Amino acid sequence: MDLYQLTAHRLHEMLVKKEVSAAEITKAVFQRIEQVEDKVNSYITLTQETAEAQAAEVDKRLAAGEAIEPLAGIPVALKDNLCTEGIRTTCASKMLGDFVPPYTATAVQRLYDANLVLVGKTNLDEFAMGSSTENSKFHLTHNPWDAERVPGGSSGGSAAAVAAGQAIVSLGTDTGGSIRQPASYCGVVGMKPTYGGVSRYGAVPFASSLDQIGPITKDVTDMAHMLNVICGHDPLDSTSANLQHPDFTKYLVNDIKGLKIGVPKEYLAEGIDSQVKNRIKEAIEKMTELGAYVEETSMPHTDYAMPAYYLLATAEASSNLARYDGVSFGFRVADAEDIVDMFKRSRSQGFGDEVKLRIMLGTYSLSAGYYDAYYLKALKVRTLIKQDFDQALEKYDLLLGPTSPSTAFKIGELINDPIKMYLQDICTIPVNLAGLPAISLPCGLVNNLPVGLQLIGKAFDEGTLLQAAFTFEQNTEHHRLRPEL
Amino acid sequence: MISKQDVDHVALLARLELTEEEKELYTQQLNKILNAAKALQEVDTDNIPPTAHVLPIQNVFREDRVGKSIDPEKALAIAPEREESFFKVPKIV
Amino acid sequence: MTQYETVIGIEVHVELKTNTKIFCNCTTEFGGEPNHHTCPVCLGLPGTLPVLNKKVVEYAVRAGLALNCQVAEFSKFDRKNYYYPDLPKNYQVSQFDLPIARQGYVEVEVEGQIKRIGIHHMHMEEDAGKLVHQGNIMTTPYSLVDYNRGGMPLIEIVSEPDMRSPEEARAYVEKLRAIIQYTGVSDCRMEEGSLRCDVNISVRPVGQQELGTKAEIKNLNSFRALQRAAAYEVERQISVLETGGRVIQETRTWDEAKGITVSMRSKEEAHDYRYFPDPDLVPVVLDNQWIEFIKDSLPELPDQRRSRYVEQYGLPEYDATILTLTKEMSDYFEEIIGHYDKPKVISNWMMGEMSRLLNVSGTDITACKIKPLQLAELVKLIDQGTISGKIAKTVFEEMFESGKDPAVIVKEKGLVQISDEGAIASVVDEMIAANPKSVEDFKAGKDKAIGFLVGQVMKATKGKANPDVVNKLLREKLQ
């Protein structure tokens, strides 16, 4: 098998045994990029020089006989809304088209400190607003399984890059499903850790109370290693939990006997593609066969999650995105008459349609006379949704369902229908509202397109999720499937 | 129902300048979304507290010690326009 | 003619004297190159996050308790959304519905009466940056932005509309300033902008229940400006009403030079701040014990200090009130007392010569060249008979100018008092000889005539003769 197709933990073994060098791995990944980037278009910016220098550093340490970290020398791609000092961070927006931040996101710094190798910055929906990566100001990203289809979004570039072998692992951000849904569409593993588990410092916010950084990997073992690196308290983020996280690789145990799994019937209701449902049912059978106790349950407020989410996320976004005004950074129109003119035209030309729509919605839901009916109401409904989870997770160790109601859709298919587009996230959104950890892992194909299985856990219990996911993976072959490119 | 006048007002609050077509489009799309949001009104939330934060974190503080700052040049270097070490903007009124 | 009642409410912003800004570790030092006291957080660069300075909470609680407020056990931060180039994020992190303190009061004395002014609430927030214009904001071709002040910690104290005259308004802010200064959480320097106030004024016919339409006046950077602006605005509103007009709810600015208030915006945009809880910050939950601890550790406040001056030093109420009006004045006074325990005499100097010269020079006690020890020494020189009280005034003026020690001035200028009877006797004889009319008057029983003779002797000795000795000698010789 080619190097770019291997997992990080396999490459680590080879590095340690000196069967391969970090430079060779990096070279293989960049060759792969050269070979398939035309078809996939995962990246906005490539950082080959940085990558080669980082890889050389790892090789130097190996040559000196030093022990290396589990992910040292592993090529990683970053969603382009994660700030990287000295490397432009665009959020796929004209607004930040040449924005080079003078600081680095905490999660990224941790990857640097663990000596991963930075391949580049990946494409996304502008400011992470979208479910298909079609809202990028730069270009479309194509699903490696079918070039006519979207890779999902908003972390579409990060998912496509891992699936296509253009990076071994990557980071995305997940506000309403933006890691899990593209991971599902691209047949890779994606995880949104518990809110507060990973520092948000340096992740350009969409909706601060929902955003969370998480990894996309080829298998669950790599996921555990990535979590070990990026999780942990950060004094720069007030919402970062001050907890010591366990060594997540300890949960890579092939055993789920006695595990109690709830399947919310709302996650398999109408609106979910019947073939997707079949794959999920097969997964349930597999889990049962492996000794888990699986039972149907109910999350009665699920239907309200989508509208509540859109009101809350856009309200926060309308405020988070107010700073893009052309004053001290970012895009500014050239010929402004006065400050208000500069604000209005810089913002109108700097933002794309979906971003503007969401700013409008969020501004409206916070404005005088509508606050109680929309924003406040949504916060209360959020409480009810969280209570649904609290009750279910008192009874079950984890919850199971599809990641997305369908497989990857065609480019352009939903772009003019925001509601239908938003419905792509109905299974993932409730999890963000409740702040819980969830993982999406491959559970088979429908018409040669990957289907994702979502497992949802208790707050800060990523361990149980990993163990269940690992067990499922060890006893199935789905994660070995790769797209032909 | 959100009207075109509402859209105008919201655009002003959000400092967006919209074309006529955009106003039409946004009026239509916002109405669709707000229509879907009406479902929330069915939910009885009378005695339900709002959840602004999902985690019960409180009292996160920083000590009052001056830290190392970045070189101010780095921030000024990315400014669209500057004059000496000021950010320069068009006239206010 | 209709009688009108004035209604005034005031919002006071006070900059807290912490080392660092409210949400980042940038210095709060005054001045500095533009934008050199900034970082990605206070510049609002994307992805950066705020972390609350603990000292800000402590200071806010201290101020709240000193203002007799209820300190909230649970408070949170909200975003106030509006676009302005001095606001890097285009929202200000502030507190909306759950502020750190509420329901306090301040007692002021107006025309001999104690009046309680209610405080609606007090909240914490971040300051905005500064805009620099060529000329003024209306005519400048472009503006320059300096974010050094952006993110400085503020408390905003919002009064009830309890004041009924410009004098009360001034007394309220003066008292508020004194109290906060005493707590040590701010310098409260109006000239440097570390205390700023916005005054809401309305008038209504006497007897009317509902409030009149108010105007908000900004840009008041002295007590004098505050009082004058309020007085002007009251007159303006009454004359608008008297001529059948309507007061418009608007923001006005005080033009110090012209002595008038001016409307700030013609096309006032409806404000809609869209407050909502800041998702980047977590609630502040204070336990009662800690609040009690802060309360117990509050320093002596102006009212307590005033009472102590009356009881301990035997000062009249009036003196005690004036001396405790600012912490600097009061601390200065106490330092002198520490050196020389003559409270009433020292109070007289402070309230007399000192305030006269400070007034004339337009400075305050902090800029005064006379050190407390020097003033103590001056009073000692009088008490020891080294100089006369009259000469002391000359010496004081010189001290005020140069900051020299009083003993040095007395020596340099040869101002030592002459108490030697022999030296004075010859001058006394001369004056008796030169003024036969006064001598005659005195002998005829006009006791007052001796005053003129004393004056002549003093004049001839350039004020250096000890007046008691002169008096005694004159009486002896004219007996």
Short mmCIF file of C-alpha atoms in Angstrom, two decimals, chain A residues 221-376:
data_model
loop_
_atom_site.label_atom_id
_atom_site.label_comp_id
_atom_site.label_asym_id
_atom_site.label_seq_id
_atom_site.Cartn_x
_atom_site.Cartn_y
_atom_site.Cartn_z
CA THR A 221 -6.90 4.52 16.91
CA ASP A 222 -5.68 7.64 15.13
CA MET A 223 -8.64 9.50 16.64
CA ALA A 224 -7.54 8.55 20.16
CA HIS A 225 -4.01 9.79 19.45
CA MET A 226 -5.28 13.08 18.02
CA LEU A 227 -7.52 13.65 21.04
CA ASN A 228 -4.58 13.04 23.34
CA VAL A 229 -2.78 15.90 21.63
CA ILE A 230 -5.51 18.52 21.29
CA CYS A 231 -7.68 18.03 24.38
CA GLY A 232 -6.97 19.79 27.66
CA HIS A 233 -7.45 22.97 29.60
CA ASP A 234 -6.37 26.29 28.12
CA PRO A 235 -6.22 29.43 30.28
CA LEU A 236 -6.84 31.50 27.14
CA ASP A 237 -10.36 30.10 26.72
CA SER A 238 -12.76 30.81 29.60
CA THR A 239 -15.08 28.06 28.40
CA SER A 240 -12.33 25.45 28.38
CA ALA A 241 -12.95 22.78 31.03
CA ASN A 242 -10.31 22.58 33.72
CA LEU A 243 -10.10 18.79 33.69
CA GLN A 244 -7.32 16.29 33.29
CA HIS A 245 -8.19 14.09 30.33
CA PRO A 246 -7.31 10.40 30.38
CA ASP A 247 -4.95 8.71 27.93
CA PHE A 248 -7.54 8.02 25.25
CA THR A 249 -5.58 5.12 23.78
CA LYS A 250 -6.43 3.20 26.96
CA TYR A 251 -9.94 2.91 25.56
CA LEU A 252 -8.83 1.13 22.42
CA VAL A 253 -10.24 -2.12 23.78
CA ASN A 254 -12.17 -4.59 21.65
CA ASP A 255 -15.04 -5.17 24.03
CA ILE A 256 -18.54 -3.74 24.38
CA LYS A 257 -20.18 -6.54 26.30
CA GLY A 258 -22.91 -5.16 28.51
CA LEU A 259 -22.73 -1.68 27.01
CA LYS A 260 -26.13 -0.04 27.03
CA ILE A 261 -26.97 1.75 23.81
CA GLY A 262 -30.11 3.79 23.16
CA VAL A 263 -31.39 4.42 19.65
CA PRO A 264 -33.61 7.51 19.59
CA LYS A 265 -36.50 6.67 17.29
CA GLU A 266 -36.51 10.26 16.04
CA TYR A 267 -33.11 9.62 14.46
CA LEU A 268 -34.61 6.94 12.27
CA ALA A 269 -37.84 8.73 11.43
CA GLU A 270 -39.13 9.59 7.98
CA GLY A 271 -36.80 11.93 6.19
CA ILE A 272 -33.96 9.50 6.75
CA ASP A 273 -33.04 7.70 3.54
CA SER A 274 -34.25 4.09 3.76
CA GLN A 275 -30.96 2.65 2.58
CA VAL A 276 -29.08 4.71 5.14
CA LYS A 277 -31.48 3.30 7.70
CA ASN A 278 -30.57 -0.19 6.54
CA ARG A 279 -26.87 0.42 7.14
CA ILE A 280 -27.68 1.74 10.61
CA LYS A 281 -29.82 -1.29 11.38
CA GLU A 282 -26.96 -3.54 10.32
CA ALA A 283 -24.70 -1.61 12.64
CA ILE A 284 -27.19 -2.10 15.48
CA GLU A 285 -27.21 -5.83 14.76
CA LYS A 286 -23.45 -5.87 14.82
CA MET A 287 -23.37 -4.05 18.14
CA THR A 288 -25.89 -6.51 19.59
CA GLU A 289 -23.89 -9.42 18.28
CA LEU A 290 -20.82 -8.01 19.99
CA GLY A 291 -22.62 -8.07 23.32
CA ALA A 292 -24.10 -4.58 23.60
CA TYR A 293 -27.60 -4.12 24.88
CA VAL A 294 -29.40 -1.97 22.29
CA GLU A 295 -32.85 -0.52 22.77
CA GLU A 296 -35.07 2.06 21.16
CA THR A 297 -35.59 5.26 23.08
CA SER A 298 -37.12 8.65 22.48
CA MET A 299 -35.82 12.19 22.37
CA PRO A 300 -39.10 14.06 22.11
CA HIS A 301 -37.70 17.52 21.38
CA THR A 302 -35.51 16.47 18.45
CA ASP A 303 -37.71 18.18 15.87
CA TYR A 304 -37.20 21.53 17.55
CA ALA A 305 -33.43 21.33 17.49
CA MET A 306 -33.08 22.62 13.94
CA PRO A 307 -35.03 25.87 14.36
CA ALA A 308 -33.56 26.46 17.82
CA TYR A 309 -30.10 25.92 16.44
CA TYR A 310 -30.56 28.29 13.54
CA LEU A 311 -31.81 31.07 15.76
CA LEU A 312 -29.06 30.66 18.35
CA ALA A 313 -26.16 30.00 16.01
CA THR A 314 -27.02 32.93 13.75
CA ALA A 315 -27.61 35.27 16.69
CA GLU A 316 -24.13 34.56 18.00
CA ALA A 317 -22.73 34.72 14.48
CA SER A 318 -24.28 38.12 13.81
CA SER A 319 -22.27 39.46 16.74
CA ASN A 320 -19.11 37.39 16.13
CA LEU A 321 -18.95 38.60 12.55
CA ALA A 322 -19.52 42.26 13.41
CA ARG A 323 -15.76 42.79 13.78
CA TYR A 324 -15.23 42.37 10.04
CA ASP A 325 -15.60 46.04 9.21
CA GLY A 326 -12.42 46.98 7.37
CA VAL A 327 -10.98 49.07 10.19
CA SER A 328 -7.92 47.26 11.45
CA PHE A 329 -7.71 44.02 9.45
CA GLY A 330 -9.39 42.17 6.61
CA PHE A 331 -11.05 43.42 3.45
CA ARG A 332 -11.86 47.11 2.98
CA VAL A 333 -13.46 48.74 -0.06
CA ALA A 334 -11.12 51.21 -1.69
CA ASP A 335 -13.20 54.33 -2.12
CA ALA A 336 -15.34 54.71 0.98
CA GLU A 337 -16.91 58.16 1.48
CA ASP A 338 -17.26 57.85 5.21
CA ILE A 339 -17.12 55.24 7.93
CA VAL A 340 -20.68 53.95 7.55
CA ASP A 341 -20.19 53.60 3.82
CA MET A 342 -16.95 51.73 4.46
CA PHE A 343 -18.62 49.39 6.97
CA LYS A 344 -21.55 48.62 4.72
CA ARG A 345 -19.76 48.12 1.45
CA SER A 346 -16.77 46.27 2.92
CA ARG A 347 -19.12 43.84 4.60
CA SER A 348 -21.45 43.48 1.65
CA GLN A 349 -18.60 42.77 -0.76
CA GLY A 350 -16.49 40.81 1.72
CA PHE A 351 -19.15 38.30 2.77
CA GLY A 352 -20.89 35.73 0.59
CA ASP A 353 -24.64 35.17 0.34
CA GLU A 354 -25.08 32.48 2.98
CA VAL A 355 -23.04 34.41 5.51
CA LYS A 356 -25.10 37.53 4.88
CA LEU A 357 -28.33 35.57 5.16
CA ARG A 358 -27.26 34.20 8.53
CA ILE A 359 -26.12 37.58 9.79
CA MET A 360 -29.53 38.96 8.79
CA LEU A 361 -31.37 36.15 10.57
CA GLY A 362 -29.27 36.45 13.71
CA THR A 363 -29.59 40.23 13.83
CA TYR A 364 -33.32 39.91 13.43
CA SER A 365 -33.74 37.32 16.17
CA LEU A 366 -31.85 39.52 18.64
CA SER A 367 -33.55 42.76 17.68
CA ALA A 368 -36.00 44.67 19.81
CA GLY A 369 -39.41 43.08 19.83
CA TYR A 370 -38.25 39.66 18.61
CA TYR A 371 -35.72 38.67 21.27
CA ASP A 372 -38.23 36.88 23.51
CA ALA A 373 -40.06 35.13 20.72
CA TYR A 374 -36.96 33.92 18.92
CA TYR A 375 -33.65 34.08 20.73
CA LEU A 376 -34.87 33.56 24.29
#
